[in-house]
Structures are given as structure tokens and as C-alpha cells.
mmCIF file of C-alpha atoms in Angstrom:
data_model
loop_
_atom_site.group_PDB
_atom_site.id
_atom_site.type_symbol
_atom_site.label_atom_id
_atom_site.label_comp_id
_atom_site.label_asym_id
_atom_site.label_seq_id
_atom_site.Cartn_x
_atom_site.Cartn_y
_atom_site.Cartn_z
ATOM 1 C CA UNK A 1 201.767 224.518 55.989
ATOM 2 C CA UNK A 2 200.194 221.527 54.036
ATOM 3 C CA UNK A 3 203.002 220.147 51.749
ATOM 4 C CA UNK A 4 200.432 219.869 48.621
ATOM 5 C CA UNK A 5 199.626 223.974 48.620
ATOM 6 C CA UNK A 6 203.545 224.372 48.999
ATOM 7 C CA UNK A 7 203.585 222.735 45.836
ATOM 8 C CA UNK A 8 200.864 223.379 43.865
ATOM 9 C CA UNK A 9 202.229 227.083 44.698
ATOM 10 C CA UNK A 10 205.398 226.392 43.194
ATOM 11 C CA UNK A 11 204.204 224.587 40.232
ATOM 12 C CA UNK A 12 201.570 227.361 39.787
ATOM 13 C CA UNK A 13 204.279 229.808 39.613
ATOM 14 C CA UNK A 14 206.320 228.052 36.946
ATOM 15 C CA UNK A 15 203.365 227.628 35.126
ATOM 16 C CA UNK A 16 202.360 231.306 35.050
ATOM 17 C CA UNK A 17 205.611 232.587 34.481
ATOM 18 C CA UNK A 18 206.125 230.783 31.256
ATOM 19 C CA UNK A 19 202.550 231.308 30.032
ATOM 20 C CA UNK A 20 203.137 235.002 30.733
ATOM 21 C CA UNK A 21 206.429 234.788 28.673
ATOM 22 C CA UNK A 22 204.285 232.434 25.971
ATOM 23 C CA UNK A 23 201.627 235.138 25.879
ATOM 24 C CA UNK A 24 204.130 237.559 25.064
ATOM 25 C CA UNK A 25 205.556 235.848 22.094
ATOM 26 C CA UNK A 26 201.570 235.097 20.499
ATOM 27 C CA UNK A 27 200.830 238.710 21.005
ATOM 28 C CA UNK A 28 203.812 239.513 18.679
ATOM 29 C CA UNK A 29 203.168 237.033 16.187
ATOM 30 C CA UNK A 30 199.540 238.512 15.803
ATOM 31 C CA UNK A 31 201.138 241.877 15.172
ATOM 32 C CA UNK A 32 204.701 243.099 16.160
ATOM 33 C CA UNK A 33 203.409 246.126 18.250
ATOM 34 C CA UNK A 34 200.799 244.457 20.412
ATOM 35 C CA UNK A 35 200.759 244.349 23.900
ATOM 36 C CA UNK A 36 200.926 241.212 25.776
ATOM 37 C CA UNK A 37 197.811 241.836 27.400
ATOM 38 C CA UNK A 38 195.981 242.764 25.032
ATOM 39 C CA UNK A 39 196.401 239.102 23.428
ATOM 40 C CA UNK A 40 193.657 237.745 26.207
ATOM 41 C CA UNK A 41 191.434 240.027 24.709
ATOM 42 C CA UNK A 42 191.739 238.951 21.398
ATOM 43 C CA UNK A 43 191.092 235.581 22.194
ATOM 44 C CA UNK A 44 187.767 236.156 24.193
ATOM 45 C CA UNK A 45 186.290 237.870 21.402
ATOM 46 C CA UNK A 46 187.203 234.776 19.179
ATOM 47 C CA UNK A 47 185.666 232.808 21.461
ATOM 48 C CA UNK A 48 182.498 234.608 22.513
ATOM 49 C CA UNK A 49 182.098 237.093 19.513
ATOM 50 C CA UNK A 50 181.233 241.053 20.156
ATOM 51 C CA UNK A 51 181.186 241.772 23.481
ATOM 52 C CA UNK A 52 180.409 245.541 25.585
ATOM 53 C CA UNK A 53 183.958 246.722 26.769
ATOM 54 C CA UNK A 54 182.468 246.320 30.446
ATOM 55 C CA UNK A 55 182.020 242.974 30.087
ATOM 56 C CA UNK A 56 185.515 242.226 28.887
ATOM 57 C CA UNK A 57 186.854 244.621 31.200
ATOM 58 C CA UNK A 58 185.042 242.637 33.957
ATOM 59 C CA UNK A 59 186.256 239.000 32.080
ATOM 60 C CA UNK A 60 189.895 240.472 32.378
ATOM 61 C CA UNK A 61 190.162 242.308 35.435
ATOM 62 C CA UNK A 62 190.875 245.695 34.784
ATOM 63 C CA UNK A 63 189.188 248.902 34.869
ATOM 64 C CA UNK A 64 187.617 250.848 31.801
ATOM 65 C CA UNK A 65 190.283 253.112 31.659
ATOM 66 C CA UNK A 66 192.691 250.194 30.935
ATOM 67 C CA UNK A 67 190.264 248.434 28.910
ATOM 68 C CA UNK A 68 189.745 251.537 26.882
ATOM 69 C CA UNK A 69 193.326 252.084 26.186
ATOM 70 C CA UNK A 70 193.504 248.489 25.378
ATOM 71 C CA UNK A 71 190.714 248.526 22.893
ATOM 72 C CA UNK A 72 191.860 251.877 21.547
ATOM 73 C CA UNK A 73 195.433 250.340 20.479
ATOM 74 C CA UNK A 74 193.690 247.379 19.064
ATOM 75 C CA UNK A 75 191.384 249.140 16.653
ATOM 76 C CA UNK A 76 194.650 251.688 15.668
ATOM 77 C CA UNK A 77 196.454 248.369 14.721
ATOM 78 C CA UNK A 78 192.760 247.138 12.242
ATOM 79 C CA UNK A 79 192.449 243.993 15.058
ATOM 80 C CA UNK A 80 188.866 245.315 16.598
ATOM 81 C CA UNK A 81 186.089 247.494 15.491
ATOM 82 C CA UNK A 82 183.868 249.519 17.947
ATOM 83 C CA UNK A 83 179.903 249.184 16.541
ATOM 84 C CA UNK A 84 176.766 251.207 18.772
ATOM 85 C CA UNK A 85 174.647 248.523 20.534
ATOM 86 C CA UNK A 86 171.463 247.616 19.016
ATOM 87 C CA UNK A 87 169.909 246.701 22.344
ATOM 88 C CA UNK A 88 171.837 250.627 24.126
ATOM 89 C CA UNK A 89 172.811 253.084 22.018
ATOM 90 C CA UNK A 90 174.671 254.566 24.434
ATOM 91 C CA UNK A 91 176.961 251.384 24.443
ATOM 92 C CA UNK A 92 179.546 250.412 22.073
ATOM 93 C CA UNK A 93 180.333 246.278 21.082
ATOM 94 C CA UNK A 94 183.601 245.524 20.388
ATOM 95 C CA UNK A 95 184.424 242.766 17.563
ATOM 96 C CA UNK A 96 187.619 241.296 16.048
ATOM 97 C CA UNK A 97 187.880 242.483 12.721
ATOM 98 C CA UNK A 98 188.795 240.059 9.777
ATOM 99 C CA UNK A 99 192.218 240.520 9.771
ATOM 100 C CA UNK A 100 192.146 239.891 13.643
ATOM 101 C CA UNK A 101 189.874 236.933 13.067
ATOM 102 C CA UNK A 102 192.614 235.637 10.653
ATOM 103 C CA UNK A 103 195.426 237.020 12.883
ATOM 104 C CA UNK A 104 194.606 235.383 16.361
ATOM 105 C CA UNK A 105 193.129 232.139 14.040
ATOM 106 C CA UNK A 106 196.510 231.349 13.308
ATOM 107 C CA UNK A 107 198.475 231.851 16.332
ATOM 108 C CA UNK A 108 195.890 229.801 18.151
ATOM 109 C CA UNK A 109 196.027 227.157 15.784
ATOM 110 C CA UNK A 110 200.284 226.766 16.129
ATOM 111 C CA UNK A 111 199.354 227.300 20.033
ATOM 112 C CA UNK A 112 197.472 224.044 19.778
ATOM 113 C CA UNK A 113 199.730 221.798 17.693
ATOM 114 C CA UNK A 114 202.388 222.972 19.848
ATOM 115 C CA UNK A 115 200.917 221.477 23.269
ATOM 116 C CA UNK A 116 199.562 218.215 20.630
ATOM 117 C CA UNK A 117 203.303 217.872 20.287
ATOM 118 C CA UNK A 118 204.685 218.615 24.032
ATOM 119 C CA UNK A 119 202.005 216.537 25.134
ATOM 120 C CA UNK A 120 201.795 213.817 22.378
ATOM 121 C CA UNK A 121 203.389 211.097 25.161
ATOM 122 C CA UNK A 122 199.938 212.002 27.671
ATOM 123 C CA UNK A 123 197.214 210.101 27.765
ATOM 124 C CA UNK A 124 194.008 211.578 26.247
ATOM 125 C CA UNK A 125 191.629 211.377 29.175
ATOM 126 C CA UNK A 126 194.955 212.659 31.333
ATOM 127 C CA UNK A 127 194.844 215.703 28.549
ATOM 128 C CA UNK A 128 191.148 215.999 29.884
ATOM 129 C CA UNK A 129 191.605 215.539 33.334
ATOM 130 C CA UNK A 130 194.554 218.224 33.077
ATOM 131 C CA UNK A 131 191.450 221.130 31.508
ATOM 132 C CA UNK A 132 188.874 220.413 33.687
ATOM 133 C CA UNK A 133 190.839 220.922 36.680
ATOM 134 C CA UNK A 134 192.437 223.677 35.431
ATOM 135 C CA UNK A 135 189.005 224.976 34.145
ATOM 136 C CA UNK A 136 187.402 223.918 38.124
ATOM 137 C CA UNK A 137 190.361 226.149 39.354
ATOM 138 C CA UNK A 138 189.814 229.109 37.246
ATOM 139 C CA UNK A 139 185.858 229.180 37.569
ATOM 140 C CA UNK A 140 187.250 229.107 41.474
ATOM 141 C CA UNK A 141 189.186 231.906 41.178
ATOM 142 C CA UNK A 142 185.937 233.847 39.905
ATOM 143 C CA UNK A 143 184.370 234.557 43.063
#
């Protein structure tokens, strides 16, 4: 096997194993009973704004049952808010609610001056090389 998959393996599983461990811990500090994967959820909607559950279900990879549950817990803990869809009303959009505006705001914001500080000794444009290939891996892994 090519010696550069061997590692980018390896490093890919360090990295994924501490970001699933990371994700864990921001989950908490937006509220003490979330669920670690809920937390990806949270910050898609942040991101994109209201979304239809299918279309985060499809973003995250899991089925509607799993997304429902998901979304369920989130609105029981005031983080989302279910609202018909103007354009279906058959459909529901999900939102984050204030507090979960305010909630995920906040642990995104310490997410980011953490990695300014772990990565304060990196270049800039090495900071930007570092997303785009990360973003050219993950628009990869799409398909």
C-alpha cells in the first residue's frame, strides 16, 4: 500500500477521534443533557438558518427516524423550534431558537479562539491551505 494513504489514515484517525471527544465536550457546554450528535445539528442551522428535517437528515447522514428523535430532544431542551413550511404545509422547518442561537454562539466562539491559540505559531495562508483541503476532502466524501 502507498505509504501517504497509510498515513493520512492514521492521522485521519487521530484527528477524528479527538474531534469526536471535542464534540462531546461543546455539546455539554451548550446544555448539560445534549447529545453529542446532536451538536452538528446545531451548528448547521447557525450556519444555514431553518432548514426541512430531510435536508439535515440528508446533511448528517442519518435517517428521519434518528433525525426526528434528534430534533425532538432539541426542542424539549428550548434549542429548536418546529414552524409549518410556507412553500409545503405538509412540511415542518426547523430553526435554532434564541437561546440556542446564544447557546451554540458562544461555544463556537471559545471553539475558535481555542484553535487561534493552538495554532497562533501557523502561518496564515498555512491556516488556509489547512480548510480548503480539508473542505476539498469533505465535499469528496459527498458523493
Amino acid at each position: 500500500m502507498d505509504q501517504e494513504f497509510l498515513s493520512l489514515e492514521r492521522e485521519l484517525t487521530v484527528l477524528l477521534r479527538r474531534a469526536r471527544a471535542n464534540q462531546g465536550e461543546m455539546a455539554r457546554e451548550v446544555h448539560p443533557d445534549l447529545e453529542s450528535a446532536a451538536y452538528g445539528l446545531l451548528v448547521r442551522l447557525e450556519e444555514c438558518g431553518r432548514q426541512r428535517a430531510t435536508e439535515l437528515a440528508a446533511y448528517i447522514g442519518v435517517g428521519k427516524a434518528t433525525m426526528s428523535r434528534q430534533l425532538r430532544a432539541l426542542e424539549e431542551l428550548g434549542l429548536v423550534a418546529r414552524e409549518p413550511d410556507p412553500a409545503d404545509g405538509r412540511a415542518w422547518l426547523v430553526d435554532l431558537t434564541p437561546e440556542g442561537r446564544s447557546r451554540v454562539g458562544k461555544v463556537r466562539e471559545a471553539r475558535r479562539a481555542r484553535y487561534v491559540s493552538e495554532l497562533s505559531h501557523w502561518d496564515r495562508g498555512e491556516v488556509a491551505e489547512l480548510a480548503r483541503l480539508l473542505h476539498q476532502l469533505n465535499r469528496g466524501m459527498e458523493r
